[in-house]
Coordinates of C-alpha atoms in Angstrom, one line a residue:
Chain A
M11 CA 26.2 -29.7 -32.6
K12 CA 25.1 -32.8 -30.8
V13 CA 22.6 -32.4 -28.0
S14 CA 22.0 -35.3 -25.7
G15 CA 18.5 -36.4 -24.9
L16 CA 18.8 -35.3 -21.3
L17 CA 19.8 -31.8 -22.4
L18 CA 17.1 -31.6 -25.0
E19 CA 14.4 -32.1 -22.4
R20 CA 15.8 -29.1 -20.5
L21 CA 15.3 -26.8 -23.5
S22 CA 12.2 -24.7 -23.9
P23 CA 9.7 -25.8 -26.5
Q24 CA 10.8 -22.9 -28.7
E25 CA 14.4 -24.0 -28.6
Q26 CA 13.4 -27.6 -29.3
R27 CA 11.6 -26.4 -32.4
R28 CA 14.6 -24.5 -33.6
L29 CA 16.8 -27.6 -33.1
R30 CA 14.3 -29.8 -35.0
T31 CA 14.2 -27.3 -37.9
D32 CA 18.0 -27.3 -37.9
R33 CA 18.1 -31.1 -38.2
L34 CA 15.4 -31.2 -40.8
M35 CA 17.2 -28.6 -42.9
A36 CA 20.5 -30.4 -42.5
L37 CA 18.8 -33.5 -43.9
F38 CA 17.3 -31.4 -46.8
L39 CA 20.7 -29.9 -47.7
R40 CA 22.2 -33.4 -47.7
T41 CA 19.4 -34.6 -50.0
C42 CA 20.1 -31.8 -52.4
A43 CA 23.8 -32.8 -52.5
G44 CA 22.7 -36.3 -53.2
I45 CA 20.4 -35.3 -56.0
A46 CA 23.3 -33.2 -57.5
V47 CA 25.6 -36.2 -57.6
L48 CA 23.0 -38.7 -58.9
P49 CA 23.0 -37.8 -62.6
V50 CA 26.7 -38.3 -63.1
V51 CA 26.7 -41.6 -61.3
A52 CA 23.6 -42.9 -63.2
L53 CA 25.0 -41.7 -66.5
T54 CA 28.5 -43.3 -66.0
V55 CA 27.1 -46.6 -64.9
Y56 CA 24.5 -46.7 -67.6
V57 CA 26.9 -45.7 -70.5
A58 CA 29.4 -48.2 -69.2
L59 CA 26.9 -51.1 -69.1
R60 CA 25.6 -50.3 -72.6
G61 CA 28.9 -49.4 -74.1
I62 CA 31.1 -52.3 -72.9
P63 CA 29.5 -55.0 -75.2
A64 CA 30.4 -52.9 -78.3
L65 CA 34.1 -52.8 -77.4
S66 CA 36.3 -55.2 -79.4
P67 CA 39.5 -55.0 -81.3
T68 CA 37.6 -54.6 -84.6
F69 CA 35.6 -51.7 -83.1
F70 CA 38.8 -49.7 -82.6
L71 CA 40.7 -50.9 -85.7
N72 CA 38.2 -51.1 -88.5
S73 CA 36.3 -48.5 -90.5
P74 CA 32.5 -48.5 -91.1
A75 CA 33.1 -49.9 -94.6
D76 CA 34.8 -53.0 -93.4
T77 CA 32.9 -56.3 -93.0
E78 CA 33.2 -56.0 -89.2
P79 CA 32.6 -52.2 -88.9
G80 CA 34.4 -50.1 -86.4
I81 CA 34.9 -46.4 -85.6
L82 CA 38.6 -46.0 -86.5
N83 CA 37.7 -43.2 -89.0
A84 CA 36.0 -41.3 -86.3
I85 CA 38.8 -41.8 -83.8
L86 CA 41.4 -40.6 -86.3
G87 CA 39.2 -37.8 -87.4
S88 CA 38.7 -36.5 -83.9
L89 CA 42.5 -36.7 -83.3
Q90 CA 43.3 -34.8 -86.6
L91 CA 40.7 -32.1 -86.1
T92 CA 41.7 -31.4 -82.5
A93 CA 45.4 -31.7 -83.1
V94 CA 45.4 -29.1 -85.9
A95 CA 43.0 -26.8 -84.0
I96 CA 45.3 -26.8 -80.9
L97 CA 48.3 -26.1 -83.2
F98 CA 46.5 -22.8 -84.1
T99 CA 44.9 -21.9 -80.9
G100 CA 47.7 -23.0 -78.5
P101 CA 50.3 -20.4 -79.6
I102 CA 47.8 -17.7 -80.4
G103 CA 45.9 -18.2 -77.2
I104 CA 49.0 -18.3 -75.0
A105 CA 50.4 -15.2 -76.7
A106 CA 47.2 -13.2 -76.3
G107 CA 46.8 -14.4 -72.7
V108 CA 50.4 -13.4 -71.9
Y109 CA 49.9 -10.0 -73.5
L110 CA 46.7 -9.3 -71.5
S111 CA 48.2 -10.1 -68.2
E112 CA 51.8 -8.9 -68.7
Y113 CA 51.8 -6.0 -71.1
A114 CA 48.3 -4.5 -71.6
S115 CA 47.3 -1.3 -69.8
R116 CA 44.5 -1.7 -67.2
R117 CA 42.0 -0.6 -69.8
V118 CA 43.0 -2.9 -72.6
S119 CA 43.3 -5.8 -70.1
S120 CA 39.8 -5.2 -68.8
A121 CA 38.4 -5.0 -72.3
G122 CA 40.3 -8.2 -73.2
T123 CA 39.0 -10.0 -70.2
M124 CA 35.5 -9.0 -71.2
M125 CA 36.1 -10.2 -74.7
I126 CA 37.2 -13.6 -73.4
D127 CA 34.1 -13.7 -71.2
V128 CA 31.9 -13.1 -74.2
L129 CA 33.7 -15.7 -76.4
L130 CA 33.5 -18.3 -73.6
G131 CA 29.8 -17.6 -73.2
T132 CA 29.1 -17.9 -76.9
P133 CA 27.1 -21.1 -77.6
S134 CA 29.1 -23.6 -79.6
I135 CA 26.4 -23.8 -82.2
I136 CA 27.0 -20.1 -83.0
A137 CA 30.7 -20.9 -83.8
G138 CA 29.5 -23.6 -86.2
L139 CA 26.8 -21.4 -87.7
V140 CA 29.2 -18.5 -88.5
V141 CA 31.8 -20.8 -90.0
F142 CA 29.0 -22.4 -92.0
L143 CA 27.9 -19.0 -93.3
V144 CA 31.3 -17.4 -93.8
A145 CA 33.8 -20.1 -94.6
V146 CA 31.9 -23.1 -95.9
P147 CA 31.0 -21.3 -99.2
F148 CA 34.7 -21.2 -99.9
L149 CA 36.1 -24.3 -98.2
G150 CA 33.0 -26.5 -98.6
F151 CA 32.1 -29.0 -95.9
S152 CA 35.6 -29.9 -94.9
A153 CA 38.0 -30.7 -92.2
W154 CA 39.4 -27.1 -92.5
A155 CA 36.0 -25.7 -91.8
G156 CA 35.7 -28.1 -88.8
V157 CA 39.2 -26.9 -87.5
L158 CA 38.0 -23.3 -87.8
A159 CA 34.9 -23.9 -85.8
L160 CA 36.8 -25.8 -83.1
S161 CA 39.4 -23.1 -83.0
V162 CA 36.8 -20.4 -82.2
L163 CA 35.7 -22.5 -79.2
M164 CA 39.2 -23.5 -78.0
L165 CA 40.9 -20.1 -78.3
P166 CA 39.1 -18.4 -75.4
V167 CA 39.8 -21.5 -73.1
V168 CA 43.5 -21.2 -73.7
M169 CA 43.4 -17.4 -73.3
R170 CA 41.6 -17.5 -70.0
T171 CA 43.7 -20.2 -68.4
T172 CA 46.9 -18.5 -69.6
Q173 CA 45.8 -15.1 -68.3
E174 CA 45.0 -16.6 -64.9
V175 CA 48.2 -18.7 -64.4
I176 CA 50.5 -15.9 -65.6
R177 CA 48.9 -13.7 -63.0
L178 CA 49.9 -16.3 -60.3
V179 CA 53.6 -15.9 -61.0
P180 CA 55.1 -13.9 -58.2
I181 CA 56.2 -10.4 -59.2
G182 CA 59.6 -10.9 -57.5
V183 CA 60.6 -13.6 -60.0
R184 CA 60.2 -11.1 -62.8
E185 CA 62.0 -8.3 -60.9
A186 CA 64.9 -10.6 -60.1
S187 CA 65.4 -11.4 -63.8
L188 CA 65.0 -7.8 -64.9
A189 CA 67.5 -6.6 -62.2
L190 CA 70.1 -9.0 -63.7
G191 CA 69.7 -7.2 -67.0
V192 CA 67.7 -9.8 -68.8
P193 CA 65.6 -8.1 -71.6
V194 CA 61.8 -7.9 -70.9
W195 CA 60.9 -10.3 -73.7
K196 CA 63.4 -13.0 -72.4
T197 CA 62.1 -12.5 -68.9
T198 CA 58.5 -13.1 -70.1
L199 CA 59.5 -16.1 -72.2
Y200 CA 62.1 -17.9 -70.1
I201 CA 61.2 -16.8 -66.6
T202 CA 57.5 -16.0 -66.4
C203 CA 56.1 -18.5 -68.9
R204 CA 58.6 -21.1 -67.7
T205 CA 57.4 -20.7 -64.1
A206 CA 53.8 -21.0 -65.3
L207 CA 54.5 -23.8 -67.7
S208 CA 52.4 -26.5 -66.1
G209 CA 49.5 -24.1 -65.8
L210 CA 49.8 -23.3 -69.5
L211 CA 49.8 -27.0 -70.3
T212 CA 46.6 -27.3 -68.3
G213 CA 45.0 -24.7 -70.5
L214 CA 46.0 -26.7 -73.6
V215 CA 44.5 -29.9 -72.1
L216 CA 41.3 -28.1 -71.2
A217 CA 41.0 -26.8 -74.8
I218 CA 41.7 -30.2 -76.2
S219 CA 39.1 -31.7 -74.0
R220 CA 36.6 -29.2 -75.3
G221 CA 37.6 -29.8 -78.9
L222 CA 37.2 -33.6 -78.5
G223 CA 33.7 -33.3 -77.1
E224 CA 32.0 -30.8 -79.4
T225 CA 29.3 -32.1 -81.8
A226 CA 27.0 -29.4 -83.1
P227 CA 29.7 -27.0 -84.6
L228 CA 31.2 -30.0 -86.4
L229 CA 27.9 -31.1 -87.9
L230 CA 27.6 -27.7 -89.5
T231 CA 31.2 -27.7 -90.8
A232 CA 33.1 -31.0 -91.0
R233 CA 29.8 -32.8 -91.7
G234 CA 30.9 -36.3 -90.9
T235 CA 31.5 -39.2 -93.3
S236 CA 31.6 -43.0 -93.2
A237 CA 34.8 -42.9 -95.2
M238 CA 38.3 -42.8 -93.8
N239 CA 40.0 -39.4 -94.1
L240 CA 43.7 -39.2 -93.4
F241 CA 45.2 -35.7 -93.8
D242 CA 42.9 -34.7 -96.6
F243 CA 41.6 -31.5 -95.0
G244 CA 39.8 -30.4 -98.1
T245 CA 37.0 -33.0 -97.7
T246 CA 34.5 -34.0 -95.0
I247 CA 35.9 -35.8 -92.0
N248 CA 34.2 -37.8 -89.2
A249 CA 34.7 -37.3 -85.4
M250 CA 33.6 -39.4 -82.5
P251 CA 30.8 -37.1 -81.2
M252 CA 29.3 -36.9 -84.7
A253 CA 29.5 -40.7 -84.9
V254 CA 27.5 -41.0 -81.6
Y255 CA 24.9 -38.5 -82.9
E256 CA 24.5 -40.1 -86.3
Y257 CA 24.5 -43.7 -85.1
S258 CA 21.9 -42.9 -82.4
N259 CA 19.5 -41.8 -85.1
T260 CA 19.8 -45.0 -87.1
S261 CA 17.6 -48.1 -86.8
S262 CA 20.5 -50.5 -87.2
A263 CA 21.0 -52.4 -83.9
L264 CA 24.7 -52.8 -84.6
L265 CA 25.2 -49.0 -85.2
K266 CA 23.1 -48.2 -82.1
E267 CA 25.4 -50.5 -80.1
Q268 CA 28.4 -48.7 -81.6
A269 CA 26.9 -45.4 -80.6
W270 CA 27.0 -46.5 -76.9
G271 CA 30.5 -47.9 -77.4
T272 CA 31.8 -44.6 -78.9
A273 CA 30.0 -42.7 -76.1
L274 CA 31.9 -44.8 -73.6
V275 CA 35.2 -44.0 -75.3
L276 CA 34.4 -40.3 -75.2
L277 CA 33.4 -40.6 -71.6
V278 CA 36.6 -42.3 -70.6
I279 CA 38.7 -39.7 -72.5
A280 CA 36.8 -36.8 -70.9
L281 CA 37.2 -38.3 -67.4
T282 CA 40.9 -39.0 -67.9
L283 CA 41.6 -35.5 -69.1
N284 CA 39.6 -34.1 -66.3
V285 CA 41.6 -36.0 -63.7
L286 CA 44.8 -35.1 -65.4
V287 CA 43.9 -31.4 -65.3
R288 CA 43.0 -31.6 -61.6
S289 CA 46.2 -33.3 -60.6
R290 CA 48.1 -30.8 -62.6
T291 CA 46.4 -27.8 -61.1
I292 CA 47.2 -29.1 -57.6
N293 CA 50.9 -29.5 -58.5
S294 CA 51.2 -26.2 -60.3
R295 CA 50.4 -23.7 -57.6
V296 CA 53.2 -21.5 -58.7
A297 CA 52.6 -18.8 -56.1
Chain B
M16 CA 79.5 7.7 -78.2
T17 CA 80.9 7.3 -74.7
Q18 CA 79.0 4.2 -73.9
N19 CA 80.9 0.9 -73.7
E20 CA 80.2 -2.1 -75.9
G21 CA 78.1 -4.1 -73.5
T22 CA 75.6 -1.4 -72.8
R23 CA 75.2 -0.6 -76.4
L24 CA 74.4 -4.2 -77.2
G25 CA 72.0 -4.4 -74.4
Q26 CA 70.2 -1.3 -75.6
G27 CA 70.2 -2.7 -79.1
R28 CA 68.3 -5.7 -77.9
L29 CA 65.9 -3.6 -75.8
S30 CA 65.1 -1.3 -78.7
L31 CA 64.3 -4.0 -81.3
A32 CA 63.6 -7.4 -79.8
D33 CA 61.2 -6.1 -77.1
P34 CA 58.9 -4.1 -79.3
I35 CA 58.8 -7.0 -81.9
F36 CA 57.9 -9.5 -79.1
R37 CA 55.3 -7.2 -77.8
L38 CA 53.9 -6.6 -81.2
L39 CA 53.6 -10.4 -81.8
L40 CA 51.7 -10.9 -78.6
G41 CA 49.5 -7.9 -79.2
A42 CA 48.7 -9.3 -82.7
A43 CA 47.3 -12.4 -81.1
V44 CA 44.9 -10.3 -78.9
I45 CA 43.8 -8.4 -82.0
L46 CA 43.2 -11.6 -83.8
A47 CA 40.9 -12.8 -81.0
G48 CA 39.2 -9.5 -81.2
L49 CA 38.7 -9.8 -84.9
L50 CA 37.2 -13.2 -84.3
L51 CA 34.6 -11.9 -82.0
A52 CA 33.9 -9.0 -84.5
T53 CA 33.5 -11.5 -87.3
L54 CA 30.9 -13.5 -85.3
I55 CA 28.8 -10.4 -84.7
V56 CA 29.2 -8.8 -88.1
S57 CA 28.5 -11.9 -90.1
L58 CA 25.4 -12.9 -88.1
I59 CA 24.0 -9.4 -88.7
G60 CA 25.1 -9.3 -92.4
Y61 CA 23.8 -12.8 -93.3
S62 CA 20.5 -12.2 -91.5
M63 CA 19.7 -9.1 -93.7
P64 CA 18.1 -11.0 -96.7
L65 CA 15.5 -12.4 -94.3
W66 CA 14.1 -9.0 -93.4
T67 CA 13.3 -8.3 -97.0
V68 CA 10.7 -11.1 -96.9
E69 CA 9.9 -11.3 -93.2
N70 CA 8.9 -8.6 -90.8
P71 CA 10.7 -8.8 -87.4
L72 CA 7.5 -8.7 -85.4
H73 CA 6.1 -11.6 -87.4
F74 CA 9.4 -13.4 -87.0
I75 CA 9.1 -13.5 -83.2
T76 CA 5.3 -13.9 -82.9
S77 CA 4.4 -16.5 -85.5
D78 CA 5.1 -20.1 -84.9
V79 CA 4.7 -21.2 -88.5
W80 CA 8.1 -21.9 -90.0
S81 CA 7.3 -23.1 -93.5
G82 CA 9.9 -21.5 -95.7
L83 CA 8.9 -19.7 -98.8
S84 CA 7.3 -21.3 -101.8
Q85 CA 5.4 -20.3 -104.9
A86 CA 1.6 -20.4 -104.8
P87 CA -0.2 -21.5 -108.0
D88 CA -1.0 -17.9 -108.8
G89 CA 2.7 -17.0 -108.8
S90 CA 2.8 -15.1 -105.5
T91 CA 5.2 -16.1 -102.7
V92 CA 3.6 -17.7 -99.6
G93 CA 4.8 -19.0 -96.3
G94 CA 7.2 -17.4 -93.8
F95 CA 9.6 -17.8 -91.0
G96 CA 8.0 -17.7 -87.6
A97 CA 10.4 -18.4 -84.8
A98 CA 7.9 -18.1 -81.9
G99 CA 8.0 -21.9 -81.5
M100 CA 11.7 -22.0 -81.0
I101 CA 11.8 -18.9 -78.8
F102 CA 9.1 -20.6 -76.6
G103 CA 11.1 -23.8 -76.5
T104 CA 14.3 -22.0 -75.5
V105 CA 12.6 -20.0 -72.8
V106 CA 10.6 -22.9 -71.4
T107 CA 13.4 -25.4 -71.3
S108 CA 15.7 -22.8 -69.7
I109 CA 13.1 -22.0 -67.0
I110 CA 12.6 -25.7 -66.3
A111 CA 16.4 -26.2 -66.2
I112 CA 16.8 -23.3 -63.7
L113 CA 13.9 -24.4 -61.6
F114 CA 15.7 -27.7 -61.1
A115 CA 19.4 -26.6 -61.1
A116 CA 19.1 -23.4 -59.0
P117 CA 17.6 -24.8 -55.7
V118 CA 19.4 -28.1 -55.9
G119 CA 22.7 -26.5 -56.9
I120 CA 22.6 -23.7 -54.3
F121 CA 21.6 -26.0 -51.4
A122 CA 24.1 -28.6 -52.5
A123 CA 26.8 -25.9 -52.4
V124 CA 25.7 -24.8 -48.9
Y125 CA 26.0 -28.5 -47.8
L126 CA 29.5 -28.8 -49.4
V127 CA 30.8 -25.7 -47.7
E128 CA 29.0 -25.7 -44.3
F129 CA 28.3 -29.3 -43.5
A130 CA 30.3 -31.9 -45.4
P131 CA 33.5 -33.2 -43.9
K132 CA 36.5 -32.1 -45.9
R133 CA 37.1 -35.5 -47.6
L134 CA 33.5 -36.0 -48.6
A135 CA 33.2 -32.5 -49.8
T136 CA 36.2 -33.0 -52.1
L137 CA 34.7 -36.2 -53.5
L138 CA 31.2 -34.8 -54.0
T139 CA 32.6 -31.6 -55.7
F140 CA 34.7 -33.7 -58.0
L141 CA 31.7 -35.8 -59.0
V142 CA 29.3 -32.9 -59.5
E143 CA 31.8 -31.0 -61.6
L144 CA 32.5 -34.0 -63.7
I145 CA 29.2 -33.6 -65.5
A146 CA 30.6 -30.3 -67.0
A147 CA 33.5 -32.3 -68.5
I148 CA 31.3 -34.9 -70.2
P149 CA 30.6 -34.2 -73.9
S150 CA 27.0 -33.1 -74.3
V151 CA 26.4 -35.8 -77.0
V152 CA 27.1 -38.4 -74.4
I153 CA 24.6 -36.8 -72.0
G154 CA 22.2 -36.6 -74.9
L155 CA 22.6 -40.3 -75.7
W156 CA 22.0 -41.3 -72.1
A157 CA 19.0 -39.0 -71.9
V158 CA 17.4 -40.5 -75.0
G159 CA 18.3 -44.1 -74.2
D160 CA 17.6 -44.1 -70.5
L161 CA 16.6 -41.0 -68.5
S162 CA 13.9 -39.8 -71.0
L163 CA 12.0 -43.1 -70.7
R164 CA 12.2 -43.1 -67.0
L165 CA 10.9 -39.5 -66.7
R166 CA 8.1 -40.3 -69.1
D167 CA 7.0 -43.3 -67.1
S168 CA 7.4 -41.6 -63.7
V169 CA 7.2 -37.8 -63.1
E170 CA 5.5 -37.1 -66.4
W171 CA 2.9 -39.8 -66.2
W172 CA 2.2 -38.9 -62.6
V173 CA 1.7 -35.2 -63.2
A174 CA -0.2 -35.7 -66.4
S175 CA -2.6 -38.2 -64.8
S176 CA -3.3 -35.9 -61.8
I177 CA -2.9 -32.1 -62.3
G178 CA -2.7 -32.6 -66.1
K179 CA -6.4 -33.5 -66.2
I180 CA -7.2 -30.0 -65.2
I181 CA -4.4 -27.9 -66.7
P182 CA -4.1 -28.5 -70.4
W183 CA -0.4 -27.6 -70.7
L184 CA 0.5 -30.4 -68.3
S185 CA -1.6 -33.0 -70.0
E186 CA -0.6 -36.0 -72.0
D187 CA -2.3 -38.6 -74.1
P188 CA -1.9 -41.7 -71.8
A189 CA -2.4 -44.1 -74.7
A190 CA 0.4 -42.5 -76.7
P191 CA 2.9 -40.6 -74.6
A192 CA 5.2 -38.5 -76.8
A193 CA 8.5 -39.9 -77.8
S194 CA 10.2 -36.7 -76.7
S195 CA 9.1 -33.6 -74.8
V196 CA 10.0 -30.1 -73.8
F197 CA 9.9 -31.0 -70.1
R198 CA 12.4 -33.8 -70.5
A199 CA 14.7 -31.5 -72.5
G200 CA 14.5 -28.9 -69.8
L201 CA 15.4 -31.4 -67.0
V202 CA 18.4 -32.7 -69.0
L203 CA 19.5 -29.1 -69.4
G204 CA 19.1 -28.7 -65.7
M205 CA 21.4 -31.6 -65.0
M206 CA 24.0 -30.1 -67.5
I207 CA 24.1 -26.7 -65.8
L208 CA 24.0 -28.0 -62.3
P209 CA 27.8 -28.2 -61.9
M210 CA 28.1 -24.6 -62.9
V211 CA 25.6 -23.5 -60.3
V212 CA 27.3 -25.6 -57.6
A213 CA 30.8 -24.5 -58.6
V214 CA 30.2 -20.8 -58.6
S215 CA 27.9 -20.8 -55.6
R216 CA 30.5 -22.8 -53.6
E217 CA 33.1 -20.2 -54.3
V218 CA 30.8 -17.4 -53.3
I219 CA 29.6 -19.1 -50.1
R220 CA 33.2 -19.9 -49.2
S221 CA 34.1 -16.3 -49.5
V222 CA 31.6 -15.2 -46.9
P223 CA 33.8 -14.0 -44.0
Q224 CA 34.2 -16.5 -41.3
S225 CA 33.7 -13.8 -38.7
L226 CA 30.1 -13.2 -39.8
R227 CA 29.3 -16.9 -39.2
E228 CA 31.1 -16.9 -35.8
G229 CA 29.3 -13.7 -34.7
Y230 CA 25.9 -15.2 -35.4
V231 CA 26.6 -18.6 -34.0
G232 CA 28.1 -16.9 -31.0
M233 CA 24.7 -15.3 -30.3
G234 CA 23.2 -18.8 -30.1
A235 CA 21.9 -19.3 -33.6
T236 CA 21.6 -22.8 -35.1
R237 CA 23.5 -23.8 -38.2
W238 CA 20.4 -23.4 -40.4
E239 CA 19.6 -20.0 -38.9
T240 CA 23.1 -18.9 -39.7
I241 CA 22.7 -20.1 -43.3
R242 CA 19.4 -18.5 -43.7
H243 CA 20.1 -15.1 -42.1
V244 CA 23.8 -14.6 -42.7
I245 CA 25.3 -16.8 -45.4
L246 CA 22.6 -16.7 -48.1
P247 CA 21.8 -13.0 -47.7
T248 CA 25.6 -12.2 -47.9
A249 CA 26.1 -14.5 -50.9
K250 CA 22.9 -13.5 -52.6
V251 CA 24.4 -11.4 -55.4
G252 CA 27.1 -13.8 -56.2
I253 CA 24.6 -16.7 -56.3
A254 CA 22.4 -14.7 -58.7
G255 CA 25.4 -14.3 -60.9
A256 CA 25.9 -18.1 -60.8
V257 CA 22.4 -18.7 -61.8
L258 CA 22.6 -16.2 -64.7
L259 CA 25.8 -17.7 -65.9
A260 CA 24.1 -21.2 -65.9
L261 CA 21.1 -19.7 -67.7
G262 CA 23.4 -18.6 -70.5
R263 CA 24.8 -22.1 -70.8
A264 CA 21.3 -23.6 -70.9
I265 CA 20.1 -21.3 -73.6
G266 CA 22.9 -22.2 -75.9
E267 CA 23.2 -25.9 -75.3
T268 CA 22.4 -27.7 -78.6
I269 CA 23.1 -31.3 -79.2
A270 CA 21.7 -32.9 -76.1
V271 CA 18.5 -30.9 -76.5
T272 CA 18.2 -31.7 -80.1
M273 CA 18.3 -35.4 -79.2
V274 CA 15.6 -35.1 -76.6
I275 CA 13.2 -32.4 -77.5
G276 CA 11.7 -33.9 -80.7
N277 CA 12.2 -31.0 -83.1
A278 CA 8.7 -29.8 -83.8
S279 CA 8.7 -26.2 -84.8
R280 CA 5.1 -25.3 -83.6
I281 CA 4.4 -24.2 -80.1
P282 CA 3.4 -27.4 -78.3
G283 CA 0.0 -27.5 -76.5
S284 CA 1.6 -29.2 -73.5
L285 CA 5.0 -29.4 -71.8
F286 CA 4.9 -33.1 -72.4
Q287 CA 4.9 -32.8 -76.2
S288 CA 7.7 -32.3 -78.7
G289 CA 9.1 -28.8 -79.2
Q290 CA 12.1 -27.0 -80.6
T291 CA 14.7 -24.5 -79.3
I292 CA 16.6 -21.9 -81.3
A293 CA 19.9 -23.9 -81.0
S294 CA 18.3 -27.2 -82.0
K295 CA 16.6 -25.6 -85.0
I296 CA 19.9 -24.2 -86.3
A297 CA 21.6 -27.6 -85.9
G298 CA 18.7 -29.4 -87.5
S299 CA 18.0 -27.4 -90.6
I300 CA 21.4 -26.8 -92.1
A301 CA 20.8 -29.5 -94.7
E302 CA 17.7 -27.9 -96.0
T303 CA 19.0 -24.4 -96.6
G304 CA 19.9 -22.9 -100.0
T305 CA 18.4 -19.5 -100.7
P306 CA 19.7 -16.3 -99.0
E307 CA 16.4 -16.0 -97.2
E308 CA 16.7 -19.5 -95.6
L309 CA 20.3 -18.8 -94.7
G310 CA 19.2 -15.4 -93.4
S311 CA 16.6 -17.1 -91.2
L312 CA 19.2 -19.2 -89.5
A313 CA 21.6 -16.2 -89.1
A314 CA 18.7 -14.4 -87.5
L315 CA 18.1 -17.2 -85.1
G316 CA 21.8 -17.3 -84.4
L317 CA 21.9 -13.5 -83.8
A318 CA 19.0 -13.8 -81.4
L319 CA 20.8 -16.5 -79.5
F320 CA 24.1 -14.6 -79.5
L321 CA 22.5 -11.4 -78.2
I322 CA 20.7 -13.2 -75.4
T323 CA 23.9 -14.9 -74.2
L324 CA 25.8 -11.7 -74.6
G325 CA 23.3 -9.8 -72.6
L326 CA 23.5 -12.5 -69.8
S327 CA 27.3 -12.4 -69.6
L328 CA 27.2 -8.6 -69.5
A329 CA 24.6 -8.8 -66.8
V330 CA 26.7 -11.2 -64.8
R331 CA 29.7 -8.8 -65.0
F332 CA 27.6 -5.8 -64.0
I333 CA 25.9 -7.6 -61.0
T334 CA 29.0 -9.3 -59.6
R335 CA 31.2 -6.2 -59.9
R336 CA 28.9 -4.4 -57.5
S337 CA 29.1 -7.0 -54.8
V338 CA 32.1 -7.6 -52.6
V339 CA 31.5 -11.3 -52.3
G340 CA 30.6 -11.9 -55.9
A341 CA 33.7 -10.1 -57.1
N342 CA 35.9 -12.9 -55.8
S343 CA 34.3 -15.5 -58.0

């Protein structure tokens, strides 16, 4: 809506005022968009600047107990916790999501959707607290307890994504399969789920991304440790977010630096998974 | 039986495999339902022991959280007053919304109505990236960088002008607090911003193009269209976006724990340390042993859960009644 100077002079004072307001507000809206982008840019730059000096081969390959300490125990801990949690929540979440969008009656489906909403809105600290109250007395502070807490948070993510991508599969695809005499369950498994496969994978990646980033529920359950824990799920285990939190509270300059390094690693993982999900969702428009 | 072999086999599969498959999927839904039920029941159950030593009214009005101990004369003294945490949760959430709602809504308007397509894609990507960053990373950045900048700029500026008159905006200039409620609120605001932008963007986008065209066709400027057509139409959906973000702000734990300072009394000023319900739970696990202490944490958890539950139900209720909001 460009108005040349010549034209502007022909406008009445009232119209000129309206145009000025319009330009001023356009500038205001642009400023708001700028402010909205500012934090993520500032954060990324700052964490990168502080984190890069900590990165070295020993940082990734050594444990805290070694002479040149590293965060290998936290890296492996995060991987183990998230891997086991997705083994539980992946199949269960996909099954529940498929049921809700393919088989459930309208009523059950709407109740299920509401249940997912509530679970998704539950603060992560609540998941940690409940596992701490209910399961820790039996399991102790342990990797199993951590897996449970992460599962509570990852399950609704898988369910929601599954529910949405299954809905996108055109009804005709199912009908064609059923008309050929394929049983309903085979149609669901080999036709509907197959068509939505890349969307289902997106759900798993989103859940993994959530699991890798959670701190508070793990502090209450897996507790963290400076020792290396490989596949001993009965004892405490460390994870990268917990390492960032613990190291940021210490007075040791070396550990503080490692906190920034670990934060940078987490940031890079989060950004990579985010980009991965985005490129996938663009490719997977099944409809 | 007059049916041929093929049909009978087909029916055999239909009558057995299908119900089993259906049952398996249904069991997964039931499992998820049980999970939610466990959350609610265990929070209620474990908070019971607290109510034998603490009265609910005192729990939400007192800000002295001292735990129970034996006085010299043998009686039990002390109590669990959660008013400090409730105050911290409410105030940080209000600050967060005051920052995130206007910035987020107007940024969303810019993205939909003004920004060229390429730029809009880039900006949306960047804004929504914050939601993907683990909150401990945001917390570390807030402690190491942002918090200090805020203390030396906005906080100092407010405290040394208006703060001289209004006590709850004051600050000791010689010894500014290492952490403050205000800073925690602003960090929260940044964390919920992507949610406000994302949902508002969807809602504004779904305002019918014909409404815009009709108004512009009568000679309205872009801003007038936004103010008189787009925002009023999208109002309900945007309210839903803000409530959704509020729920997120109330439950956020680790970044707040790192910035707020974890002092359980109600602070005299926004620029002093405080505590939220979530940060209290995260911080006091190590010091719990007795059923009453566990009960106090369960009660805090229950309060938090009920607030977020109420908000998500409110969002459902509000958006269901609006045509525009229902699409989001």
